[in-house]
Amino acid sequence: MTTCITCLCPGKPILRERADAVLALVATEFPKVELTFHQQCFLEHGHFAGDDATRLDALVTTANDPEVDAVWFAMGGYGSNRIAADAIAAMGDTARGKTYLGYSDAGTLLGALYRNQIGKPVHGPLAGDIKREDGDDAVRRVLRYLSGQEVALEAGLDDRPTVAFNLMTLAMLVGTDMMPDLTDHVVLVEEVAEHLYAVDRLFFHVTAHLEGVAGLRLGRVSAVPENDRPFGMDEEQIARFWCDKTDIPYLGRADIGHDAQNAIVPFGSR
Amino acid sequence: MTTCITCLCPGKPILRERADAVLALVATEFPKVELTFHQQCFLEHGHFAGDDATRLDALVTTANDPEVDAVWFAMGGYGSNRIAADAIAAMGDTARGKTYLGYSDAGTLLGALYRNQIGKPVHGPLAGDIKREDGDDAVRRVLRYLSGQEVALEAGLDDRPTVAFNLMTLAMLVGTDMMPDLTDHVVLVEEVAEHLYAVDRLFFHVTAHLEGVAGLRLGRVSAVPENDRPFGMDEEQIARFWCDKTDIPYLGRADIGHDAQNAIVPFGSR
């Protein structure tokens, strides 16, 4: 059975050569996958892969297309929050049968889909991650997962419902009308390219909004810029500090992050 | 009548030579002001001006000191959110008679004080702003204000209750138990050293939390880092976009920002 996957860019565009590398890998190794990059992925409108109306239309049309099995977010960056609410409102029954996979900025969409119980939101590598060291493996992992092959999920998943987010993306999502109810959920977070004082600040904000979760696990916090002074705590001390302060169980590290090892985390229960 | 002002650093420390410059200006020009830098201002503990317990103790002791008329936050940076809730809980009746002045990271404290109706929170220059071009004027403005002299407030203030915040600080404050009810308030925001996509993201989050405000005014958005591509909207277009989207009246520009011109905005009604 063929799996039809459409790649979309709800935030920034993907470079053509990266899309071509993904297409080449599919052609060579996944004969039963039919993968398409929506033309929207290559548009440029300021920061974004096309203006809001164009990105919204691509997302809604694809979600409502009965020929498509899975939506794979090809790039993060920034911008899915500008179209998420309108997209959710325009999604019909067909959209409910699909898997939606990505992370980073695309987490806003995963969260909004999860809140509205539309389809199966999954945290995992972007198509654009093919650019990373070992990026081929990240792309293979997603293609195996989306085509129903056996693939290892994030190693710490248990019987509790789980979600995974970029920390900044989650911080901007909390308290909005796209934020899912995470009561009794294990929440995995990762971050990239933020100062440790900013990570601390985000933990302050996010933990204040996560009352009732089952616990928090910390993914990788990578590419931390050097500051004019040391922060004085590492990322795990920061996570423990805010979890302690807000009575959220700190449950250890998680195998997610802005890298090719970024593990797959299906939202919800196993 | 002498005005007693104590400078505190709830986030990062102030350099001794900047404190000395403020003290020299007071000695020369403000004979009726008795200004002290709490020794806590010069401590260093990782990112912070002393550890949380030390900064908390300095703030609580000063707020509860009947000899002190005003608390002037000397530096922003980051860190007042780590002590704000405990500080509020420990403030007694004496703390209610004081003015608390600062901005940037200190906005967390101003917001928490305002929510709890403790004293008079005022958005205005930090003592450390003496380092800026025309910084002497910023410091003079505050000293005049705190000692009861005539001084121009932010020019757009009207009969509606008003607050002013750094955008990031407000974004981290919303939805926490330190956030004041801003129904029917005019909200002024300013930002520094954030990419325009991050400013857009912060507006998404903040406007989602500001239902019921009278409107928003935009201060200066300065020192925007260059990104790998133009964002496609300037800061005022961003503010208008999110105000439109969330039915918040956009009320124009505001004379606040990370600069010496940063005008004084007393929280609440005139």
PDB file of N, CA, C and O in Angstrom, chain B residues 91-156:
ATOM      1  N   MET B  91       5.719  41.460  52.136  1.00  0.00           N
ATOM      2  CA  MET B  91       5.627  42.914  52.295  1.00  0.00           C
ATOM      3  C   MET B  91       4.498  43.283  53.257  1.00  0.00           C
ATOM      4  O   MET B  91       3.374  42.801  53.131  1.00  0.00           O
ATOM      5  N   GLY B  92       4.817  44.145  54.208  1.00  0.00           N
ATOM      6  CA  GLY B  92       3.836  44.581  55.199  1.00  0.00           C
ATOM      7  C   GLY B  92       3.235  45.931  54.846  1.00  0.00           C
ATOM      8  O   GLY B  92       3.408  46.444  53.736  1.00  0.00           O
ATOM      9  N   ASP B  93       2.561  46.514  55.815  1.00  0.00           N
ATOM     10  CA  ASP B  93       1.860  47.782  55.584  1.00  0.00           C
ATOM     11  C   ASP B  93       2.804  48.908  55.163  1.00  0.00           C
ATOM     12  O   ASP B  93       2.444  49.766  54.357  1.00  0.00           O
ATOM     13  N   THR B  94       3.999  48.903  55.700  1.00  0.00           N
ATOM     14  CA  THR B  94       4.957  49.964  55.375  1.00  0.00           C
ATOM     15  C   THR B  94       5.279  49.974  53.883  1.00  0.00           C
ATOM     16  O   THR B  94       5.482  51.037  53.285  1.00  0.00           O
ATOM     17  N   ALA B  95       5.296  48.784  53.296  1.00  0.00           N
ATOM     18  CA  ALA B  95       5.609  48.674  51.863  1.00  0.00           C
ATOM     19  C   ALA B  95       4.563  49.366  51.004  1.00  0.00           C
ATOM     20  O   ALA B  95       4.841  49.782  49.878  1.00  0.00           O
ATOM     21  N   ARG B  96       3.352  49.510  51.546  1.00  0.00           N
ATOM     22  CA  ARG B  96       2.240  50.075  50.765  1.00  0.00           C
ATOM     23  C   ARG B  96       2.356  51.586  50.570  1.00  0.00           C
ATOM     24  O   ARG B  96       1.699  52.150  49.696  1.00  0.00           O
ATOM     25  N   GLY B  97       3.179  52.223  51.357  1.00  0.00           N
ATOM     26  CA  GLY B  97       3.300  53.676  51.260  1.00  0.00           C
ATOM     27  C   GLY B  97       4.375  54.143  50.288  1.00  0.00           C
ATOM     28  O   GLY B  97       4.592  55.348  50.149  1.00  0.00           O
ATOM     29  N   LYS B  98       5.056  53.244  49.646  1.00  0.00           N
ATOM     30  CA  LYS B  98       6.236  53.602  48.843  1.00  0.00           C
ATOM     31  C   LYS B  98       5.965  53.653  47.347  1.00  0.00           C
ATOM     32  O   LYS B  98       5.035  53.038  46.839  1.00  0.00           O
ATOM     33  N   THR B  99       6.860  54.363  46.668  1.00  0.00           N
ATOM     34  CA  THR B  99       6.916  54.315  45.205  1.00  0.00           C
ATOM     35  C   THR B  99       7.998  53.313  44.797  1.00  0.00           C
ATOM     36  O   THR B  99       9.054  53.245  45.438  1.00  0.00           O
ATOM     37  N   TYR B 100       7.717  52.537  43.742  1.00  0.00           N
ATOM     38  CA  TYR B 100       8.672  51.553  43.198  1.00  0.00           C
ATOM     39  C   TYR B 100       8.876  51.899  41.730  1.00  0.00           C
ATOM     40  O   TYR B 100       7.914  51.858  40.960  1.00  0.00           O
ATOM     41  N   LEU B 101      10.097  52.238  41.357  1.00  0.00           N
ATOM     42  CA  LEU B 101      10.316  52.743  40.004  1.00  0.00           C
ATOM     43  C   LEU B 101      11.410  51.982  39.264  1.00  0.00           C
ATOM     44  O   LEU B 101      12.483  51.720  39.805  1.00  0.00           O
ATOM     45  N   GLY B 102      11.119  51.644  38.017  1.00  0.00           N
ATOM     46  CA  GLY B 102      12.083  50.966  37.161  1.00  0.00           C
ATOM     47  C   GLY B 102      11.385  50.499  35.903  1.00  0.00           C
ATOM     48  O   GLY B 102      10.261  50.909  35.607  1.00  0.00           O
ATOM     49  N   TYR B 103      12.055  49.637  35.134  1.00  0.00           N
ATOM     50  CA  TYR B 103      11.408  49.085  33.937  1.00  0.00           C
ATOM     51  C   TYR B 103      12.187  47.864  33.498  1.00  0.00           C
ATOM     52  O   TYR B 103      12.981  47.312  34.262  1.00  0.00           O
ATOM     53  N   SER B 104      11.942  47.418  32.276  1.00  0.00           N
ATOM     54  CA  SER B 104      12.609  46.237  31.729  1.00  0.00           C
ATOM     55  C   SER B 104      12.289  45.041  32.634  1.00  0.00           C
ATOM     56  O   SER B 104      11.135  44.847  32.997  1.00  0.00           O
ATOM     57  N   ASP B 105      13.287  44.268  33.031  1.00  0.00           N
ATOM     58  CA  ASP B 105      13.034  43.097  33.868  1.00  0.00           C
ATOM     59  C   ASP B 105      12.308  43.446  35.164  1.00  0.00           C
ATOM     60  O   ASP B 105      11.538  42.635  35.692  1.00  0.00           O
ATOM     61  N   ALA B 106      12.528  44.632  35.702  1.00  0.00           N
ATOM     62  CA  ALA B 106      11.857  45.042  36.936  1.00  0.00           C
ATOM     63  C   ALA B 106      10.349  45.164  36.753  1.00  0.00           C
ATOM     64  O   ALA B 106       9.595  45.259  37.722  1.00  0.00           O
ATOM     65  N   GLY B 107       9.886  45.151  35.514  1.00  0.00           N
ATOM     66  CA  GLY B 107       8.453  45.187  35.225  1.00  0.00           C
ATOM     67  C   GLY B 107       7.687  44.046  35.872  1.00  0.00           C
ATOM     68  O   GLY B 107       6.501  44.197  36.207  1.00  0.00           O
ATOM     69  N   THR B 108       8.347  42.924  36.059  1.00  0.00           N
ATOM     70  CA  THR B 108       7.690  41.810  36.761  1.00  0.00           C
ATOM     71  C   THR B 108       7.266  42.254  38.158  1.00  0.00           C
ATOM     72  O   THR B 108       6.154  41.963  38.606  1.00  0.00           O
ATOM     73  N   LEU B 109       8.162  42.974  38.847  1.00  0.00           N
ATOM     74  CA  LEU B 109       7.841  43.476  40.187  1.00  0.00           C
ATOM     75  C   LEU B 109       6.771  44.554  40.127  1.00  0.00           C
ATOM     76  O   LEU B 109       5.844  44.565  40.950  1.00  0.00           O
ATOM     77  N   LEU B 110       6.881  45.466  39.170  1.00  0.00           N
ATOM     78  CA  LEU B 110       5.861  46.514  39.044  1.00  0.00           C
ATOM     79  C   LEU B 110       4.485  45.870  38.843  1.00  0.00           C
ATOM     80  O   LEU B 110       3.491  46.274  39.460  1.00  0.00           O
ATOM     81  N   GLY B 111       4.425  44.855  37.977  1.00  0.00           N
ATOM     82  CA  GLY B 111       3.160  44.167  37.716  1.00  0.00           C
ATOM     83  C   GLY B 111       2.623  43.470  38.958  1.00  0.00           C
ATOM     84  O   GLY B 111       1.432  43.568  39.274  1.00  0.00           O
ATOM     85  N   ALA B 112       3.512  42.785  39.659  1.00  0.00           N
ATOM     86  CA  ALA B 112       3.087  42.061  40.866  1.00  0.00           C
ATOM     87  C   ALA B 112       2.637  43.034  41.959  1.00  0.00           C
ATOM     88  O   ALA B 112       1.652  42.792  42.671  1.00  0.00           O
ATOM     89  N   LEU B 113       3.345  44.148  42.104  1.00  0.00           N
ATOM     90  CA  LEU B 113       2.944  45.172  43.084  1.00  0.00           C
ATOM     91  C   LEU B 113       1.577  45.748  42.711  1.00  0.00           C
ATOM     92  O   LEU B 113       0.705  45.929  43.572  1.00  0.00           O
ATOM     93  N   TYR B 114       1.399  46.010  41.422  1.00  0.00           N
ATOM     94  CA  TYR B 114       0.139  46.599  40.959  1.00  0.00           C
ATOM     95  C   TYR B 114      -1.018  45.625  41.195  1.00  0.00           C
ATOM     96  O   TYR B 114      -2.086  46.022  41.654  1.00  0.00           O
ATOM     97  N   ARG B 115      -0.787  44.372  40.892  1.00  0.00           N
ATOM     98  CA  ARG B 115      -1.831  43.368  41.112  1.00  0.00           C
ATOM     99  C   ARG B 115      -2.242  43.318  42.581  1.00  0.00           C
ATOM    100  O   ARG B 115      -3.416  43.151  42.907  1.00  0.00           O
ATOM    101  N   ASN B 116      -1.251  43.464  43.440  1.00  0.00           N
ATOM    102  CA  ASN B 116      -1.520  43.345  44.873  1.00  0.00           C
ATOM    103  C   ASN B 116      -1.758  44.695  45.551  1.00  0.00           C
ATOM    104  O   ASN B 116      -1.828  44.773  46.766  1.00  0.00           O
ATOM    105  N   GLN B 117      -1.885  45.741  44.740  1.00  0.00           N
ATOM    106  CA  GLN B 117      -2.148  47.092  45.231  1.00  0.00           C
ATOM    107  C   GLN B 117      -1.195  47.507  46.352  1.00  0.00           C
ATOM    108  O   GLN B 117      -1.600  48.032  47.383  1.00  0.00           O
ATOM    109  N   ILE B 118       0.076  47.221  46.114  1.00  0.00           N
ATOM    110  CA  ILE B 118       1.108  47.603  47.075  1.00  0.00           C
ATOM    111  C   ILE B 118       1.875  48.793  46.517  1.00  0.00           C
ATOM    112  O   ILE B 118       2.551  48.685  45.484  1.00  0.00           O
ATOM    113  N   GLY B 119       1.762  49.925  47.212  1.00  0.00           N
ATOM    114  CA  GLY B 119       2.523  51.112  46.835  1.00  0.00           C
ATOM    115  C   GLY B 119       2.160  51.624  45.461  1.00  0.00           C
ATOM    116  O   GLY B 119       1.088  51.348  44.916  1.00  0.00           O
ATOM    117  N   LYS B 120       3.079  52.399  44.896  1.00  0.00           N
ATOM    118  CA  LYS B 120       2.855  53.054  43.613  1.00  0.00           C
ATOM    119  C   LYS B 120       3.920  52.581  42.623  1.00  0.00           C
ATOM    120  O   LYS B 120       5.053  53.058  42.644  1.00  0.00           O
ATOM    121  N   PRO B 121       3.574  51.633  41.749  1.00  0.00           N
ATOM    122  CA  PRO B 121       4.549  51.177  40.747  1.00  0.00           C
ATOM    123  C   PRO B 121       4.645  52.201  39.617  1.00  0.00           C
ATOM    124  O   PRO B 121       3.628  52.703  39.135  1.00  0.00           O
ATOM    125  N   VAL B 122       5.865  52.492  39.196  1.00  0.00           N
ATOM    126  CA  VAL B 122       6.099  53.489  38.159  1.00  0.00           C
ATOM    127  C   VAL B 122       7.129  52.956  37.160  1.00  0.00           C
ATOM    128  O   VAL B 122       8.233  52.542  37.551  1.00  0.00           O
ATOM    129  N   HIS B 123       6.754  52.981  35.887  1.00  0.00           N
ATOM    130  CA  HIS B 123       7.699  52.641  34.814  1.00  0.00           C
ATOM    131  C   HIS B 123       8.559  53.864  34.520  1.00  0.00           C
ATOM    132  O   HIS B 123       8.030  54.943  34.213  1.00  0.00           O
ATOM    133  N   GLY B 124       9.881  53.702  34.608  1.00  0.00           N
ATOM    134  CA  GLY B 124      10.774  54.814  34.317  1.00  0.00           C
ATOM    135  C   GLY B 124      12.220  54.345  34.318  1.00  0.00           C
ATOM    136  O   GLY B 124      12.503  53.182  34.621  1.00  0.00           O
ATOM    137  N   PRO B 125      13.151  55.233  33.982  1.00  0.00           N
ATOM    138  CA  PRO B 125      14.563  54.860  33.847  1.00  0.00           C
ATOM    139  C   PRO B 125      15.141  54.203  35.106  1.00  0.00           C
ATOM    140  O   PRO B 125      14.727  54.512  36.234  1.00  0.00           O
ATOM    141  N   LEU B 126      16.093  53.328  34.895  1.00  0.00           N
ATOM    142  CA  LEU B 126      16.866  52.705  35.965  1.00  0.00           C
ATOM    143  C   LEU B 126      18.031  53.619  36.350  1.00  0.00           C
ATOM    144  O   LEU B 126      18.496  54.411  35.518  1.00  0.00           O
ATOM    145  N   ALA B 127      18.526  53.463  37.560  1.00  0.00           N
ATOM    146  CA  ALA B 127      19.736  54.214  37.944  1.00  0.00           C
ATOM    147  C   ALA B 127      20.876  53.914  36.973  1.00  0.00           C
ATOM    148  O   ALA B 127      21.640  54.805  36.580  1.00  0.00           O
ATOM    149  N   GLY B 128      20.968  52.664  36.548  1.00  0.00           N
ATOM    150  CA  GLY B 128      22.039  52.257  35.630  1.00  0.00           C
ATOM    151  C   GLY B 128      21.954  52.914  34.265  1.00  0.00           C
ATOM    152  O   GLY B 128      22.917  52.856  33.494  1.00  0.00           O
ATOM    153  N   ASP B 129      20.836  53.539  33.952  1.00  0.00           N
ATOM    154  CA  ASP B 129      20.706  54.236  32.664  1.00  0.00           C
ATOM    155  C   ASP B 129      21.615  55.454  32.574  1.00  0.00           C
ATOM    156  O   ASP B 129      21.716  56.075  31.503  1.00  0.00           O
ATOM    157  N   ILE B 130      22.279  55.797  33.674  1.00  0.00           N
ATOM    158  CA  ILE B 130      23.236  56.906  33.630  1.00  0.00           C
ATOM    159  C   ILE B 130      24.346  56.639  32.614  1.00  0.00           C
ATOM    160  O   ILE B 130      24.982  57.565  32.103  1.00  0.00           O
ATOM    161  N   LYS B 131      24.567  55.369  32.291  1.00  0.00           N
ATOM    162  CA  LYS B 131      25.601  55.012  31.298  1.00  0.00           C
ATOM    163  C   LYS B 131      25.227  55.430  29.879  1.00  0.00           C
ATOM    164  O   LYS B 131      26.075  55.510  28.994  1.00  0.00           O
ATOM    165  N   ARG B 132      23.953  55.676  29.616  1.00  0.00           N
ATOM    166  CA  ARG B 132      23.504  55.944  28.244  1.00  0.00           C
ATOM    167  C   ARG B 132      23.831  57.378  27.818  1.00  0.00           C
ATOM    168  O   ARG B 132      24.064  58.243  28.649  1.00  0.00           O
ATOM    169  N   GLU B 133      23.768  57.624  26.523  1.00  0.00           N
ATOM    170  CA  GLU B 133      23.875  58.977  26.032  1.00  0.00           C
ATOM    171  C   GLU B 133      22.712  59.766  26.633  1.00  0.00           C
ATOM    172  O   GLU B 133      21.560  59.293  26.602  1.00  0.00           O
ATOM    173  N   ASP B 134      23.003  60.948  27.172  1.00  0.00           N
ATOM    174  CA  ASP B 134      21.993  61.740  27.881  1.00  0.00           C
ATOM    175  C   ASP B 134      21.434  61.020  29.095  1.00  0.00           C
ATOM    176  O   ASP B 134      20.333  61.330  29.566  1.00  0.00           O
ATOM    177  N   GLY B 135      22.172  60.059  29.598  1.00  0.00           N
ATOM    178  CA  GLY B 135      21.715  59.302  30.766  1.00  0.00           C
ATOM    179  C   GLY B 135      21.538  60.164  32.010  1.00  0.00           C
ATOM    180  O   GLY B 135      20.673  59.891  32.843  1.00  0.00           O
ATOM    181  N   ASP B 136      22.345  61.208  32.116  1.00  0.00           N
ATOM    182  CA  ASP B 136      22.190  62.140  33.241  1.00  0.00           C
ATOM    183  C   ASP B 136      20.769  62.698  33.290  1.00  0.00           C
ATOM    184  O   ASP B 136      20.190  62.855  34.368  1.00  0.00           O
ATOM    185  N   ASP B 137      20.236  63.004  32.113  1.00  0.00           N
ATOM    186  CA  ASP B 137      18.883  63.569  32.069  1.00  0.00           C
ATOM    187  C   ASP B 137      17.837  62.554  32.526  1.00  0.00           C
ATOM    188  O   ASP B 137      16.852  62.912  33.176  1.00  0.00           O
ATOM    189  N   ALA B 138      18.051  61.292  32.156  1.00  0.00           N
ATOM    190  CA  ALA B 138      17.122  60.251  32.591  1.00  0.00           C
ATOM    191  C   ALA B 138      17.132  60.134  34.118  1.00  0.00           C
ATOM    192  O   ALA B 138      16.083  60.035  34.763  1.00  0.00           O
ATOM    193  N   VAL B 139      18.327  60.181  34.664  1.00  0.00           N
ATOM    194  CA  VAL B 139      18.473  60.070  36.121  1.00  0.00           C
ATOM    195  C   VAL B 139      17.873  61.298  36.815  1.00  0.00           C
ATOM    196  O   VAL B 139      17.160  61.177  37.824  1.00  0.00           O
ATOM    197  N   ARG B 140      18.143  62.481  36.261  1.00  0.00           N
ATOM    198  CA  ARG B 140      17.538  63.713  36.831  1.00  0.00           C
ATOM    199  C   ARG B 140      16.011  63.627  36.819  1.00  0.00           C
ATOM    200  O   ARG B 140      15.349  64.044  37.765  1.00  0.00           O
ATOM    201  N   ARG B 141      15.457  63.108  35.731  1.00  0.00           N
ATOM    202  CA  ARG B 141      13.993  63.014  35.590  1.00  0.00           C
ATOM    203  C   ARG B 141      13.410  62.166  36.720  1.00  0.00           C
ATOM    204  O   ARG B 141      12.411  62.524  37.340  1.00  0.00           O
ATOM    205  N   VAL B 142      14.071  61.059  36.974  1.00  0.00           N
ATOM    206  CA  VAL B 142      13.589  60.174  38.046  1.00  0.00           C
ATOM    207  C   VAL B 142      13.730  60.841  39.407  1.00  0.00           C
ATOM    208  O   VAL B 142      12.810  60.795  40.243  1.00  0.00           O
ATOM    209  N   LEU B 143      14.865  61.472  39.640  1.00  0.00           N
ATOM    210  CA  LEU B 143      15.093  62.093  40.952  1.00  0.00           C
ATOM    211  C   LEU B 143      14.100  63.234  41.188  1.00  0.00           C
ATOM    212  O   LEU B 143      13.597  63.406  42.309  1.00  0.00           O
ATOM    213  N   ARG B 144      13.808  64.003  40.143  1.00  0.00           N
ATOM    214  CA  ARG B 144      12.782  65.047  40.274  1.00  0.00           C
ATOM    215  C   ARG B 144      11.437  64.429  40.614  1.00  0.00           C
ATOM    216  O   ARG B 144      10.721  64.893  41.489  1.00  0.00           O
ATOM    217  N   TYR B 145      11.099  63.366  39.880  1.00  0.00           N
ATOM    218  CA  TYR B 145       9.799  62.716  40.085  1.00  0.00           C
ATOM    219  C   TYR B 145       9.693  62.172  41.510  1.00  0.00           C
ATOM    220  O   TYR B 145       8.697  62.424  42.209  1.00  0.00           O
ATOM    221  N   LEU B 146      10.727  61.457  41.931  1.00  0.00           N
ATOM    222  CA  LEU B 146      10.647  60.807  43.248  1.00  0.00           C
ATOM    223  C   LEU B 146      10.693  61.816  44.395  1.00  0.00           C
ATOM    224  O   LEU B 146      10.195  61.540  45.487  1.00  0.00           O
ATOM    225  N   SER B 147      11.280  63.011  44.124  1.00  0.00           N
ATOM    226  CA  SER B 147      11.335  64.013  45.198  1.00  0.00           C
ATOM    227  C   SER B 147      10.198  65.030  45.091  1.00  0.00           C
ATOM    228  O   SER B 147      10.219  66.075  45.744  1.00  0.00           O
ATOM    229  N   GLY B 148       9.223  64.717  44.256  1.00  0.00           N
ATOM    230  CA  GLY B 148       8.005  65.539  44.229  1.00  0.00           C
ATOM    231  C   GLY B 148       8.091  66.801  43.406  1.00  0.00           C
ATOM    232  O   GLY B 148       7.223  67.673  43.496  1.00  0.00           O
ATOM    233  N   GLN B 149       9.145  66.944  42.597  1.00  0.00           N
ATOM    234  CA  GLN B 149       9.230  68.117  41.727  1.00  0.00           C
ATOM    235  C   GLN B 149       8.376  67.923  40.468  1.00  0.00           C
ATOM    236  O   GLN B 149       8.021  66.809  40.113  1.00  0.00           O
ATOM    237  N   GLU B 150       8.116  69.040  39.830  1.00  0.00           N
ATOM    238  CA  GLU B 150       7.369  69.009  38.566  1.00  0.00           C
ATOM    239  C   GLU B 150       8.200  68.285  37.504  1.00  0.00           C
ATOM    240  O   GLU B 150       9.361  68.605  37.301  1.00  0.00           O
ATOM    241  N   VAL B 151       7.606  67.336  36.812  1.00  0.00           N
ATOM    242  CA  VAL B 151       8.335  66.644  35.754  1.00  0.00           C
ATOM    243  C   VAL B 151       7.336  66.122  34.729  1.00  0.00           C
ATOM    244  O   VAL B 151       6.228  65.701  35.077  1.00  0.00           O
ATOM    245  N   ALA B 152       7.717  66.195  33.459  1.00  0.00           N
ATOM    246  CA  ALA B 152       6.814  65.735  32.403  1.00  0.00           C
ATOM    247  C   ALA B 152       6.692  64.214  32.436  1.00  0.00           C
ATOM    248  O   ALA B 152       7.702  63.511  32.497  1.00  0.00           O
ATOM    249  N   LEU B 153       5.455  63.739  32.408  1.00  0.00           N
ATOM    250  CA  LEU B 153       5.221  62.298  32.288  1.00  0.00           C
ATOM    251  C   LEU B 153       5.117  61.941  30.801  1.00  0.00           C
ATOM    252  O   LEU B 153       5.175  62.815  29.926  1.00  0.00           O
ATOM    253  N   GLU B 154       4.950  60.670  30.496  1.00  0.00           N
ATOM    254  CA  GLU B 154       4.778  60.227  29.107  1.00  0.00           C
ATOM    255  C   GLU B 154       3.649  61.046  28.496  1.00  0.00           C
ATOM    256  O   GLU B 154       2.572  61.194  29.087  1.00  0.00           O
ATOM    257  N   ALA B 155       3.876  61.580  27.309  1.00  0.00           N
ATOM    258  CA  ALA B 155       3.012  62.631  26.759  1.00  0.00           C
ATOM    259  C   ALA B 155       1.622  62.141  26.386  1.00  0.00           C
ATOM    260  O   ALA B 155       0.679  62.945  26.292  1.00  0.00           O
ATOM    261  N   GLY B 156       1.444  60.853  26.172  1.00  0.00           N
ATOM    262  CA  GLY B 156       0.155  60.362  25.705  1.00  0.00           C
ATOM    263  C   GLY B 156      -0.793  59.891  26.803  1.00  0.00           C
ATOM    264  O   GLY B 156      -1.886  59.397  26.496  1.00  0.00           O
TER     265      GLY B 156
END
